[in-house]
Amino acid sequence: MTPVPAPRTDAWMDALPQAVLLFEAGSGRPDALIVTRVNAAAVRLWGVPQARAAGRPLLEIVRRHTLEALAERGGELELEAGGRTLRCTAVRAAEGQAGALIVDDLTHHRRREAELREATAVLSHEFRTPVTGLRGVLEALEYDMPPDLAQSFVRQGLQEVERLARLVEDLAVGFRPTRARTLPLAEAFARAERLLTPELTARHTALTFGPDHLVRADPDKLLQVLLNLIENALKYGPPGQPVEVGTRLRGTWVEVAVLDHGPPLGETDSLFLAHTRGPHASGQGSGMGLYIVRSIVHGWGGQAWTERRGERNAFCFTLPGAGGTL
């Protein structure tokens, strides 16, 4: 009968998610560290199988003087290697005993942290608009006014409360599918103009809109895109110069362009990256506005870009059309 081989006493090492490399001081060269064992995760990390790793100098396996020095002195460090973030811990080889180099791949963890920071920045930016709208409504209601006008402000405030409630729900359960419906662009234009009236008045700026079209979109997301682009135009265009929101059909899509009289922007692709601001930006800002615009527009399958049209900057996006001009 063929004898059953005894299980390896160090087989547990191969079950560890961390890369583990055991080493000892070389007898011929006391200053050299010699590998005695690598586990399965270490084989995947450094691409050297156990049979070839055992008996070789540690530096030949890890190929980094930083890790060799860490193994010699012990301790912990974090480094970037091959697009991955690695946390490395070393236990020095005491006399007559093996040392260990343990490497934990934190790449996925760091990516999740970055995604959470990004989501937090996006949400804080989206909260700003309804909060600003509510502040304006409450400030207006402090003054005596005709009942019908007061009722109009109350309705506007309730709209913003509903938007806040939806954002809170998103924060609690994650981003849900968009609540798309067919609507006239004029509906979104009217909401945006109403919310921006105080700023338009303060800047003595006129806001005009192009022909109406039926579109298919989430009304709140469409409003968020319009507010971001029109607020940018007001912020970076000369005071007193009009801002135009142009529209036109492009096949089955509708193009919306916000045009301002600001200075030429030069290279513009980077403007839509997260935490990026234009060359003429001043004051405080998160650099998230155009990133949010492009993310929302891509979500309904459209495109977002900017270009120079004559003497004006045009910030453009497309959204699905739903049946011609109104």
mmCIF file of C-alpha atoms in Angstrom:
data_model
loop_
_atom_site.group_PDB
_atom_site.id
_atom_site.type_symbol
_atom_site.label_atom_id
_atom_site.label_comp_id
_atom_site.label_asym_id
_atom_site.label_seq_id
_atom_site.Cartn_x
_atom_site.Cartn_y
_atom_site.Cartn_z
ATOM 1 C CA MET A 1 0.000 0.000 0.000
ATOM 2 C CA THR A 2 1.352 3.439 -0.966
ATOM 3 C CA PRO A 3 2.054 5.526 2.136
ATOM 4 C CA VAL A 4 0.132 8.785 2.469
ATOM 5 C CA PRO A 5 2.525 11.724 2.644
ATOM 6 C CA ALA A 6 2.441 13.626 5.915
ATOM 7 C CA PRO A 7 0.930 17.098 5.640
ATOM 8 C CA ARG A 8 3.411 19.934 5.550
ATOM 9 C CA THR A 9 3.625 21.682 8.877
ATOM 10 C CA ASP A 10 3.865 25.102 7.181
ATOM 11 C CA ALA A 11 0.975 24.592 4.733
ATOM 12 C CA TRP A 12 -1.014 27.205 6.697
ATOM 13 C CA MET A 13 1.271 29.876 5.243
ATOM 14 C CA ASP A 14 -0.142 29.300 1.770
ATOM 15 C CA ALA A 15 -3.630 30.116 3.050
ATOM 16 C CA LEU A 16 -2.575 33.608 4.158
ATOM 17 C CA PRO A 17 -3.599 36.543 1.911
ATOM 18 C CA GLN A 18 -0.347 38.337 2.783
ATOM 19 C CA ALA A 19 2.874 37.505 0.971
ATOM 20 C CA VAL A 20 5.275 35.893 3.484
ATOM 21 C CA LEU A 21 8.969 35.372 2.860
ATOM 22 C CA LEU A 22 11.143 33.641 5.493
ATOM 23 C CA PHE A 23 14.869 34.195 5.509
ATOM 24 C CA GLU A 24 18.011 33.686 7.556
ATOM 25 C CA ALA A 25 21.506 35.131 7.626
ATOM 26 C CA GLY A 26 23.819 33.424 5.132
ATOM 27 C CA SER A 27 26.515 31.303 6.726
ATOM 28 C CA GLY A 28 29.126 32.166 4.089
ATOM 29 C CA ARG A 29 28.188 35.849 4.015
ATOM 30 C CA PRO A 30 26.814 37.069 7.338
ATOM 31 C CA ASP A 31 25.656 40.282 5.658
ATOM 32 C CA ALA A 32 23.514 38.388 3.089
ATOM 33 C CA LEU A 33 19.951 37.309 3.785
ATOM 34 C CA ILE A 34 19.024 33.926 2.287
ATOM 35 C CA VAL A 35 15.444 32.951 1.496
ATOM 36 C CA THR A 36 14.253 29.728 3.138
ATOM 37 C CA ARG A 37 10.547 29.743 2.272
ATOM 38 C CA VAL A 38 7.934 31.757 0.375
ATOM 39 C CA ASN A 39 4.205 31.197 0.570
ATOM 40 C CA ALA A 40 1.714 31.095 -2.316
ATOM 41 C CA ALA A 41 0.901 34.848 -2.105
ATOM 42 C CA ALA A 42 4.630 35.663 -2.274
ATOM 43 C CA VAL A 43 4.995 33.462 -5.355
ATOM 44 C CA ARG A 44 2.193 35.459 -7.008
ATOM 45 C CA LEU A 45 3.680 38.794 -5.911
ATOM 46 C CA TRP A 46 7.283 38.231 -7.012
ATOM 47 C CA GLY A 47 6.738 35.563 -9.681
ATOM 48 C CA VAL A 48 9.369 33.184 -8.287
ATOM 49 C CA PRO A 49 8.234 29.656 -7.291
ATOM 50 C CA GLN A 50 9.260 28.142 -3.960
ATOM 51 C CA ALA A 51 11.684 25.676 -5.575
ATOM 52 C CA ARG A 52 13.678 28.519 -7.176
ATOM 53 C CA ALA A 53 13.359 30.959 -4.270
ATOM 54 C CA ALA A 54 14.747 28.733 -1.516
ATOM 55 C CA GLY A 55 18.472 29.224 -0.983
ATOM 56 C CA ARG A 56 18.741 32.425 -3.044
ATOM 57 C CA PRO A 57 19.683 35.867 -1.711
ATOM 58 C CA LEU A 58 16.639 37.858 -0.608
ATOM 59 C CA LEU A 59 17.499 40.753 -2.923
ATOM 60 C CA GLU A 60 17.282 38.467 -5.980
ATOM 61 C CA ILE A 61 13.670 37.625 -5.083
ATOM 62 C CA VAL A 62 12.273 41.003 -3.964
ATOM 63 C CA ARG A 63 14.462 43.039 -6.366
ATOM 64 C CA ARG A 64 14.287 46.127 -4.208
ATOM 65 C CA HIS A 65 17.077 47.438 -1.998
ATOM 66 C CA THR A 66 14.393 49.155 0.102
ATOM 67 C CA LEU A 67 12.924 45.780 1.085
ATOM 68 C CA GLU A 68 16.334 44.226 1.671
ATOM 69 C CA ALA A 69 17.223 47.098 4.034
ATOM 70 C CA LEU A 70 13.884 46.714 5.815
ATOM 71 C CA ALA A 71 14.504 42.979 6.317
ATOM 72 C CA GLU A 72 17.955 43.740 7.757
ATOM 73 C CA ARG A 73 16.766 46.284 10.309
ATOM 74 C CA GLY A 74 13.130 45.236 10.908
ATOM 75 C CA GLY A 75 10.152 47.573 11.066
ATOM 76 C CA GLU A 76 7.384 48.645 8.709
ATOM 77 C CA LEU A 77 6.974 50.811 5.613
ATOM 78 C CA GLU A 78 4.483 51.484 2.838
ATOM 79 C CA LEU A 79 5.561 51.710 -0.781
ATOM 80 C CA GLU A 80 4.176 51.947 -4.313
ATOM 81 C CA ALA A 81 5.280 49.207 -6.688
ATOM 82 C CA GLY A 82 3.909 48.373 -10.117
ATOM 83 C CA GLY A 83 0.789 50.457 -9.547
ATOM 84 C CA ARG A 84 0.058 48.741 -6.221
ATOM 85 C CA THR A 85 0.252 49.992 -2.647
ATOM 86 C CA LEU A 86 2.114 47.569 -0.379
ATOM 87 C CA ARG A 87 2.504 47.603 3.391
ATOM 88 C CA CYS A 88 5.684 45.756 4.283
ATOM 89 C CA THR A 89 6.570 44.480 7.761
ATOM 90 C CA ALA A 90 9.879 42.814 8.581
ATOM 91 C CA VAL A 91 11.041 40.804 11.607
ATOM 92 C CA ARG A 92 14.830 40.636 11.825
ATOM 93 C CA ALA A 93 16.554 37.265 11.790
ATOM 94 C CA ALA A 94 17.795 36.686 15.314
ATOM 95 C CA GLU A 95 20.820 34.428 15.855
ATOM 96 C CA GLY A 96 19.830 30.880 14.953
ATOM 97 C CA GLN A 97 16.285 31.874 14.025
ATOM 98 C CA ALA A 98 14.511 32.820 10.792
ATOM 99 C CA GLY A 99 13.370 36.329 9.986
ATOM 100 C CA ALA A 100 10.218 37.190 8.067
ATOM 101 C CA LEU A 101 9.140 39.735 5.480
ATOM 102 C CA ILE A 102 5.333 40.135 5.323
ATOM 103 C CA VAL A 103 3.754 42.149 2.506
ATOM 104 C CA ASP A 104 0.093 43.148 2.539
ATOM 105 C CA ASP A 105 -1.424 44.449 -0.726
ATOM 106 C CA LEU A 106 -3.496 47.543 0.210
ATOM 107 C CA THR A 107 -4.315 48.538 -3.369
ATOM 108 C CA HIS A 108 -8.004 47.610 -3.191
ATOM 109 C CA HIS A 109 -8.347 49.197 0.256
ATOM 110 C CA ARG A 110 -6.748 52.450 -0.901
ATOM 111 C CA ARG A 111 -8.933 52.485 -4.016
ATOM 112 C CA ARG A 112 -12.052 52.116 -1.890
ATOM 113 C CA GLU A 113 -10.853 54.968 0.347
ATOM 114 C CA ALA A 114 -10.366 57.151 -2.739
ATOM 115 C CA GLU A 115 -13.847 56.251 -4.013
ATOM 116 C CA LEU A 116 -15.364 57.166 -0.656
ATOM 117 C CA ARG A 117 -13.565 60.525 -0.660
ATOM 118 C CA GLU A 118 -14.799 61.124 -4.210
ATOM 119 C CA ALA A 119 -18.374 60.205 -3.298
ATOM 120 C CA THR A 120 -18.236 62.501 -0.271
ATOM 121 C CA ALA A 121 -16.990 65.383 -2.395
ATOM 122 C CA VAL A 122 -19.722 64.794 -4.997
ATOM 123 C CA LEU A 123 -22.471 64.608 -2.379
ATOM 124 C CA SER A 124 -21.284 67.739 -0.574
ATOM 125 C CA HIS A 125 -21.309 69.589 -3.893
ATOM 126 C CA GLU A 126 -24.821 68.359 -4.716
ATOM 127 C CA PHE A 127 -26.112 69.328 -1.250
ATOM 128 C CA ARG A 128 -24.905 72.889 -1.710
ATOM 129 C CA THR A 129 -27.518 73.829 -4.340
ATOM 130 C CA PRO A 130 -30.725 72.890 -2.459
ATOM 131 C CA VAL A 131 -29.309 74.300 0.785
ATOM 132 C CA THR A 132 -28.589 77.605 -0.970
ATOM 133 C CA GLY A 133 -32.101 77.592 -2.429
ATOM 134 C CA LEU A 134 -33.671 76.963 0.973
ATOM 135 C CA ARG A 135 -31.648 79.766 2.532
ATOM 136 C CA GLY A 136 -32.916 82.186 -0.108
ATOM 137 C CA VAL A 137 -36.525 81.078 0.428
ATOM 138 C CA LEU A 138 -36.325 81.437 4.224
ATOM 139 C CA GLU A 139 -34.670 84.842 3.977
ATOM 140 C CA ALA A 140 -37.447 86.018 1.629
ATOM 141 C CA LEU A 141 -40.192 84.710 3.938
ATOM 142 C CA GLU A 142 -38.845 86.872 6.779
ATOM 143 C CA TYR A 143 -40.436 89.884 5.064
ATOM 144 C CA ASP A 144 -44.103 90.754 4.645
ATOM 145 C CA MET A 145 -45.356 89.951 1.155
ATOM 146 C CA PRO A 146 -48.629 89.199 -0.613
ATOM 147 C CA PRO A 147 -50.018 85.736 0.241
ATOM 148 C CA ASP A 148 -49.749 84.452 -3.335
ATOM 149 C CA LEU A 149 -46.057 85.421 -3.499
ATOM 150 C CA ALA A 150 -45.406 83.845 -0.094
ATOM 151 C CA GLN A 151 -47.128 80.675 -1.275
ATOM 152 C CA SER A 152 -44.864 80.614 -4.330
ATOM 153 C CA PHE A 153 -41.795 80.780 -2.088
ATOM 154 C CA VAL A 154 -43.185 77.994 0.092
ATOM 155 C CA ARG A 155 -43.671 75.755 -2.968
ATOM 156 C CA GLN A 156 -40.116 76.499 -4.064
ATOM 157 C CA GLY A 157 -38.819 75.626 -0.588
ATOM 158 C CA LEU A 158 -40.768 72.338 -0.601
ATOM 159 C CA GLN A 159 -39.190 71.435 -3.950
ATOM 160 C CA GLU A 160 -35.724 71.902 -2.481
ATOM 161 C CA VAL A 161 -36.660 69.899 0.625
ATOM 162 C CA GLU A 162 -37.719 67.048 -1.668
ATOM 163 C CA ARG A 163 -34.370 67.210 -3.442
ATOM 164 C CA LEU A 164 -32.569 67.109 -0.092
ATOM 165 C CA ALA A 165 -34.666 64.109 0.981
ATOM 166 C CA ARG A 166 -33.667 62.235 -2.182
ATOM 167 C CA LEU A 167 -29.992 63.047 -1.598
ATOM 168 C CA VAL A 168 -30.244 61.766 1.971
ATOM 169 C CA GLU A 169 -31.792 58.547 0.665
ATOM 170 C CA ASP A 170 -28.925 58.187 -1.818
ATOM 171 C CA LEU A 171 -26.439 58.709 0.993
ATOM 172 C CA ALA A 172 -28.103 55.995 3.053
ATOM 173 C CA VAL A 173 -28.613 53.273 0.452
ATOM 174 C CA GLY A 174 -26.218 54.123 -2.366
ATOM 175 C CA PHE A 175 -26.889 55.765 -5.721
ATOM 176 C CA ARG A 176 -30.079 54.440 -7.238
ATOM 177 C CA PRO A 177 -31.017 54.235 -10.946
ATOM 178 C CA THR A 178 -31.975 57.602 -12.346
ATOM 179 C CA ARG A 179 -35.637 58.621 -12.157
ATOM 180 C CA ALA A 180 -35.896 59.541 -15.831
ATOM 181 C CA ARG A 181 -39.075 60.861 -17.416
ATOM 182 C CA THR A 182 -40.062 62.832 -20.480
ATOM 183 C CA LEU A 183 -40.165 66.567 -19.827
ATOM 184 C CA PRO A 184 -39.844 69.865 -21.708
ATOM 185 C CA LEU A 185 -36.488 71.568 -21.321
ATOM 186 C CA ALA A 186 -38.394 74.735 -20.408
ATOM 187 C CA GLU A 187 -39.423 73.092 -17.134
ATOM 188 C CA ALA A 188 -35.801 72.637 -16.082
ATOM 189 C CA PHE A 189 -34.893 76.094 -17.422
ATOM 190 C CA ALA A 190 -37.617 77.725 -15.316
ATOM 191 C CA ARG A 191 -36.446 75.948 -12.144
ATOM 192 C CA ALA A 192 -32.832 76.959 -12.771
ATOM 193 C CA GLU A 193 -33.733 80.597 -13.471
ATOM 194 C CA ARG A 194 -35.877 80.793 -10.344
ATOM 195 C CA LEU A 195 -33.056 79.489 -8.164
ATOM 196 C CA LEU A 196 -30.474 81.769 -9.780
ATOM 197 C CA THR A 197 -32.556 84.979 -9.732
ATOM 198 C CA PRO A 198 -30.763 86.508 -6.694
ATOM 199 C CA GLU A 199 -27.345 85.979 -8.304
ATOM 200 C CA LEU A 200 -28.534 87.229 -11.705
ATOM 201 C CA THR A 201 -29.894 90.369 -10.041
ATOM 202 C CA ALA A 202 -26.720 90.969 -8.049
ATOM 203 C CA ARG A 203 -24.581 90.668 -11.194
ATOM 204 C CA HIS A 204 -26.998 92.646 -13.416
ATOM 205 C CA THR A 205 -26.881 89.723 -15.823
ATOM 206 C CA ALA A 206 -29.604 88.606 -18.229
ATOM 207 C CA LEU A 207 -30.195 84.880 -18.773
ATOM 208 C CA THR A 208 -31.826 83.739 -22.013
ATOM 209 C CA PHE A 209 -32.870 80.294 -23.240
ATOM 210 C CA GLY A 210 -33.118 78.716 -26.674
ATOM 211 C CA PRO A 211 -36.073 76.833 -28.214
ATOM 212 C CA ASP A 212 -37.828 74.280 -26.048
ATOM 213 C CA HIS A 213 -37.493 70.531 -26.731
ATOM 214 C CA LEU A 214 -38.896 67.384 -25.207
ATOM 215 C CA VAL A 215 -36.126 65.341 -23.566
ATOM 216 C CA ARG A 216 -35.776 62.175 -21.526
ATOM 217 C CA ALA A 217 -33.861 62.739 -18.278
ATOM 218 C CA ASP A 218 -33.961 62.765 -14.499
ATOM 219 C CA PRO A 219 -35.316 66.279 -13.776
ATOM 220 C CA ASP A 220 -33.166 66.778 -10.670
ATOM 221 C CA LYS A 221 -29.985 65.622 -12.401
ATOM 222 C CA LEU A 222 -30.733 67.831 -15.390
ATOM 223 C CA LEU A 223 -31.264 70.763 -13.033
ATOM 224 C CA GLN A 224 -27.936 69.978 -11.331
ATOM 225 C CA VAL A 225 -26.143 70.081 -14.693
ATOM 226 C CA LEU A 226 -27.763 73.395 -15.667
ATOM 227 C CA LEU A 227 -27.050 75.022 -12.316
ATOM 228 C CA ASN A 228 -23.400 73.989 -12.394
ATOM 229 C CA LEU A 229 -22.854 75.321 -15.906
ATOM 230 C CA ILE A 230 -24.834 78.565 -15.492
ATOM 231 C CA GLU A 231 -23.216 79.301 -12.106
ATOM 232 C CA ASN A 232 -19.792 78.819 -13.736
ATOM 233 C CA ALA A 233 -20.772 81.232 -16.521
ATOM 234 C CA LEU A 234 -21.896 83.825 -13.964
ATOM 235 C CA LYS A 235 -18.789 83.348 -11.868
ATOM 236 C CA TYR A 236 -16.176 83.516 -14.634
ATOM 237 C CA GLY A 237 -17.901 85.751 -17.200
ATOM 238 C CA PRO A 238 -17.774 89.567 -16.990
ATOM 239 C CA PRO A 239 -20.537 91.080 -14.783
ATOM 240 C CA GLY A 240 -23.351 92.585 -16.801
ATOM 241 C CA GLN A 241 -22.704 90.420 -19.863
ATOM 242 C CA PRO A 242 -25.626 88.135 -20.794
ATOM 243 C CA VAL A 243 -25.486 84.372 -20.425
ATOM 244 C CA GLU A 244 -27.242 82.352 -23.115
ATOM 245 C CA VAL A 245 -28.442 78.756 -22.853
ATOM 246 C CA GLY A 246 -28.718 77.612 -26.460
ATOM 247 C CA THR A 247 -30.460 74.460 -27.686
ATOM 248 C CA ARG A 248 -30.534 72.521 -30.939
ATOM 249 C CA LEU A 249 -31.398 69.069 -32.252
ATOM 250 C CA ARG A 250 -28.586 66.690 -33.177
ATOM 251 C CA GLY A 251 -30.334 63.663 -34.658
ATOM 252 C CA THR A 252 -32.153 61.902 -31.826
ATOM 253 C CA TRP A 253 -30.241 63.959 -29.236
ATOM 254 C CA VAL A 254 -30.701 67.499 -27.975
ATOM 255 C CA GLU A 255 -27.630 69.681 -27.455
ATOM 256 C CA VAL A 256 -27.667 72.308 -24.713
ATOM 257 C CA ALA A 257 -24.869 74.913 -24.656
ATOM 258 C CA VAL A 258 -24.253 77.502 -21.930
ATOM 259 C CA LEU A 259 -22.402 80.439 -23.491
ATOM 260 C CA ASP A 260 -20.552 83.172 -21.620
ATOM 261 C CA HIS A 261 -18.207 86.038 -22.496
ATOM 262 C CA GLY A 262 -15.306 84.823 -20.361
ATOM 263 C CA PRO A 263 -11.697 84.759 -21.612
ATOM 264 C CA PRO A 264 -10.530 81.809 -23.762
ATOM 265 C CA LEU A 265 -9.807 78.699 -21.707
ATOM 266 C CA GLY A 266 -7.059 77.070 -23.780
ATOM 267 C CA GLU A 267 -6.725 73.342 -22.997
ATOM 268 C CA THR A 268 -10.101 72.203 -21.692
ATOM 269 C CA ASP A 269 -10.199 68.379 -21.393
ATOM 270 C CA SER A 270 -8.735 68.470 -17.902
ATOM 271 C CA LEU A 271 -11.523 70.791 -16.687
ATOM 272 C CA PHE A 272 -13.851 67.814 -16.401
ATOM 273 C CA LEU A 273 -11.508 65.878 -14.097
ATOM 274 C CA ALA A 274 -12.233 65.696 -10.368
ATOM 275 C CA HIS A 275 -10.725 68.456 -8.180
ATOM 276 C CA THR A 276 -9.666 70.489 -11.246
ATOM 277 C CA ARG A 277 -10.354 74.194 -11.680
ATOM 278 C CA GLY A 278 -9.965 76.457 -14.677
ATOM 279 C CA PRO A 279 -6.996 78.801 -15.234
ATOM 280 C CA HIS A 280 -9.080 81.860 -14.313
ATOM 281 C CA ALA A 281 -10.613 80.356 -11.169
ATOM 282 C CA SER A 282 -10.311 82.422 -7.998
ATOM 283 C CA GLY A 283 -11.518 82.087 -4.432
ATOM 284 C CA GLN A 284 -12.605 78.832 -2.891
ATOM 285 C CA GLY A 285 -14.005 75.909 -4.865
ATOM 286 C CA SER A 286 -13.977 72.129 -4.817
ATOM 287 C CA GLY A 287 -13.130 71.677 -8.508
ATOM 288 C CA MET A 288 -15.954 69.113 -8.658
ATOM 289 C CA GLY A 289 -18.611 70.995 -10.655
ATOM 290 C CA LEU A 290 -17.659 69.955 -14.196
ATOM 291 C CA TYR A 291 -16.705 66.470 -13.007
ATOM 292 C CA ILE A 292 -20.259 66.087 -11.673
ATOM 293 C CA VAL A 293 -21.670 67.468 -14.941
ATOM 294 C CA ARG A 294 -19.796 64.926 -17.060
ATOM 295 C CA SER A 295 -20.628 62.058 -14.680
ATOM 296 C CA ILE A 296 -24.361 62.859 -14.811
ATOM 297 C CA VAL A 297 -24.383 63.353 -18.591
ATOM 298 C CA HIS A 298 -22.457 60.116 -19.198
ATOM 299 C CA GLY A 299 -25.015 58.411 -16.962
ATOM 300 C CA TRP A 300 -27.796 59.043 -19.509
ATOM 301 C CA GLY A 301 -25.486 58.227 -22.434
ATOM 302 C CA GLY A 302 -24.681 61.786 -23.494
ATOM 303 C CA GLN A 303 -21.473 63.753 -23.972
ATOM 304 C CA ALA A 304 -20.141 66.870 -22.202
ATOM 305 C CA TRP A 305 -17.452 69.174 -23.550
ATOM 306 C CA THR A 306 -16.399 72.802 -23.921
ATOM 307 C CA GLU A 307 -15.310 74.804 -26.951
ATOM 308 C CA ARG A 308 -14.786 78.363 -28.098
ATOM 309 C CA ARG A 309 -17.578 79.793 -30.280
ATOM 310 C CA GLY A 310 -16.570 83.177 -31.644
ATOM 311 C CA GLU A 311 -16.010 85.448 -28.649
ATOM 312 C CA ARG A 312 -17.696 83.130 -26.151
ATOM 313 C CA ASN A 313 -16.984 79.957 -24.226
ATOM 314 C CA ALA A 314 -19.562 77.226 -24.799
ATOM 315 C CA PHE A 315 -20.071 74.510 -22.181
ATOM 316 C CA CYS A 316 -22.121 71.857 -23.949
ATOM 317 C CA PHE A 317 -23.882 68.591 -23.220
ATOM 318 C CA THR A 318 -26.292 66.284 -24.997
ATOM 319 C CA LEU A 319 -29.302 64.392 -23.675
ATOM 320 C CA PRO A 320 -31.833 62.042 -25.278
ATOM 321 C CA GLY A 321 -34.562 63.786 -27.233
ATOM 322 C CA ALA A 322 -38.176 62.677 -26.942
ATOM 323 C CA GLY A 323 -40.034 64.116 -29.884
ATOM 324 C CA GLY A 324 -39.033 67.419 -31.455
ATOM 325 C CA THR A 325 -39.398 71.120 -30.733
ATOM 326 C CA LEU A 326 -42.242 72.521 -28.605
#
